[in-house]
CSV table of C-alpha atoms in Angstrom, one decimal:
chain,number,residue,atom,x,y,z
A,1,UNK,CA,24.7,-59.0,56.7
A,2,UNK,CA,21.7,-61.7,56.9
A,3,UNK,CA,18.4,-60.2,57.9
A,4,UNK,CA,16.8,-62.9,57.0
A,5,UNK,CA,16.5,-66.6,57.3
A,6,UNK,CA,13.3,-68.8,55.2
A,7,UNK,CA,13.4,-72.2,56.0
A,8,UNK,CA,10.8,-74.5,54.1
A,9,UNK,CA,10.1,-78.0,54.6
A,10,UNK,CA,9.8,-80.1,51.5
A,11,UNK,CA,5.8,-81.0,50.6
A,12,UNK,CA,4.3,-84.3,51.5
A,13,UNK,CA,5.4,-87.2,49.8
A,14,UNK,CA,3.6,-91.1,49.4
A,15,UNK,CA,6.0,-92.1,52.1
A,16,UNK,CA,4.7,-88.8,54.6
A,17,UNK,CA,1.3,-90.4,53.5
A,18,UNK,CA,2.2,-93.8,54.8
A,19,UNK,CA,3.7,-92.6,58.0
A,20,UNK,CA,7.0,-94.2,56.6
A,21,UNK,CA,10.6,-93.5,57.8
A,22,UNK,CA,11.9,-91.7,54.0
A,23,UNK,CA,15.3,-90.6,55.4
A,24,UNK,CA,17.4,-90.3,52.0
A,25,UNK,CA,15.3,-92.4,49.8
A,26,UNK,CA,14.5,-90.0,47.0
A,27,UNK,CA,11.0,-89.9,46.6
A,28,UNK,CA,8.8,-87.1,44.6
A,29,UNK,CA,6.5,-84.5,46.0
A,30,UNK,CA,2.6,-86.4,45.9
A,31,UNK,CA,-0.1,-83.9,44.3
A,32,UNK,CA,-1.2,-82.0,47.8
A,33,UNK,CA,2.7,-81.7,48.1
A,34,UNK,CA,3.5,-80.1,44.9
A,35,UNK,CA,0.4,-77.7,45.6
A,36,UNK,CA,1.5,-77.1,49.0
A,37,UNK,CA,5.0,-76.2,47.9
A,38,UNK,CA,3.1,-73.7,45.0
A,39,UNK,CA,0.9,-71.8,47.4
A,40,UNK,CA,4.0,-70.7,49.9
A,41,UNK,CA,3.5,-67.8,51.3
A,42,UNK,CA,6.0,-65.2,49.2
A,43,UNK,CA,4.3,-62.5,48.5
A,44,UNK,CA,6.2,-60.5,51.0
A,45,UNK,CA,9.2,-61.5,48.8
A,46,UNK,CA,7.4,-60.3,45.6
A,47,UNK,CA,6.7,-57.2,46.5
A,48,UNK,CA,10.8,-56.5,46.7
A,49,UNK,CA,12.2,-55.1,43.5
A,50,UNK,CA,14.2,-58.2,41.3
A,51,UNK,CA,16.8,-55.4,41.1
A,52,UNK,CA,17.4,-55.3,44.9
A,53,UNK,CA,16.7,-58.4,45.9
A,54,UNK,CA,19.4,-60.1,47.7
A,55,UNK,CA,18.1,-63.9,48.2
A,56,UNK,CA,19.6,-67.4,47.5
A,57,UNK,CA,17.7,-70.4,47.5
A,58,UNK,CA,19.6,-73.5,48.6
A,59,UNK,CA,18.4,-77.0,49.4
A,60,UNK,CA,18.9,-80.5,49.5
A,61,UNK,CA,20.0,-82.4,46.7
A,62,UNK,CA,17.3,-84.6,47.3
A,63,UNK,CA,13.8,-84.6,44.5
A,64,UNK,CA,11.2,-83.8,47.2
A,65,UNK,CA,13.3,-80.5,48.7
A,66,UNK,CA,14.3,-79.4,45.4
A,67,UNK,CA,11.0,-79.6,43.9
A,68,UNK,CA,9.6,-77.4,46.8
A,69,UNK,CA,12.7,-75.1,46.5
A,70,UNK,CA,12.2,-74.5,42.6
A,71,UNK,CA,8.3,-73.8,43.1
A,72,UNK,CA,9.1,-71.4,45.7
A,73,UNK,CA,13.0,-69.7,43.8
A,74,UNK,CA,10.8,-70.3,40.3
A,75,UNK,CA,8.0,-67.8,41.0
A,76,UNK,CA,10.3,-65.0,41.9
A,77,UNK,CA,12.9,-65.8,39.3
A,78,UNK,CA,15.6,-66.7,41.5
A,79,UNK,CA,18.0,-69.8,40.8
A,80,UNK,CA,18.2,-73.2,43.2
A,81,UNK,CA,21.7,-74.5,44.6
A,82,UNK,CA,21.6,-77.9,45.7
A,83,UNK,CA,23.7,-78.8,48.6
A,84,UNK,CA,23.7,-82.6,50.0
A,85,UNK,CA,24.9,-81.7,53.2
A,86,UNK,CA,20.9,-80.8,53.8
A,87,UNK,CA,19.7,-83.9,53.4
A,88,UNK,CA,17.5,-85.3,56.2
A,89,UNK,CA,19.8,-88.3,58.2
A,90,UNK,CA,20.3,-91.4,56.8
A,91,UNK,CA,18.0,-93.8,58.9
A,92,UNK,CA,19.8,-96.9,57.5
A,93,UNK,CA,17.5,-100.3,57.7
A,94,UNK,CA,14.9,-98.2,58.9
A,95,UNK,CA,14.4,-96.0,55.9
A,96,UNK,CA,11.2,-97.4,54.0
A,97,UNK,CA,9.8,-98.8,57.3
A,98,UNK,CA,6.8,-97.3,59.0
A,99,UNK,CA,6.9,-96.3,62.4
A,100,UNK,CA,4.9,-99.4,64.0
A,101,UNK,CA,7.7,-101.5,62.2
A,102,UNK,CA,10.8,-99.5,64.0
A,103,UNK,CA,9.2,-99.3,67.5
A,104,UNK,CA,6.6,-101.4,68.1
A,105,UNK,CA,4.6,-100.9,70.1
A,106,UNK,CA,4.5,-97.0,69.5
């Protein structure tokens, strides 16, 4: 039985930064991402026995989600599947374009 479902969005990226369409380009976590993804709010989590803990940590196969998946699975010791069918949609020609660029006139 689930009692419980975390869902985490990856940290902020250059491309987030730059109001940019990132779809599957595989971009890293910037510096106020990887801190965002460090500071998550777990400590409910840590306050549950290793022992009895029953929790899996799966995520995109793409950089930026798995590097805010490990610092969240990291600090309570748990281990990171990646799974591609997470990845954000494919936004074809328009990945790597900003907004403006796709609609203009938005």
């Amino acid at each position: 039985m689930i009692d419980e479902v975390v869902f985490l969005r990856h940290g902020r990226t250059a491309f987030n930064v730059a109001r940019r369409l990132q779809g599957q380009i595989d971009g890293p976590l910037d510096v106020t991402g990887r801190g965002a993804a460090k500071s998550s709010d777990i400590e409910d989590y840590r306050q549950v026995p290793a022992s009895s803990r029953r929790m899996v940590v799966v995520s995109s196969d793409l950089f930026r989600a798995l590097q805010t998946a490990h610092a969240f699975a990291d600090m309570l010791g748990l281990d990171v599947t990646a799974d591609a069918r997470l990845r954000e949609r494919s936004f074809g020609q328009w990945e790597g374009m900003t907004r403006d660029a796709c609609h203009p006139g938005c």
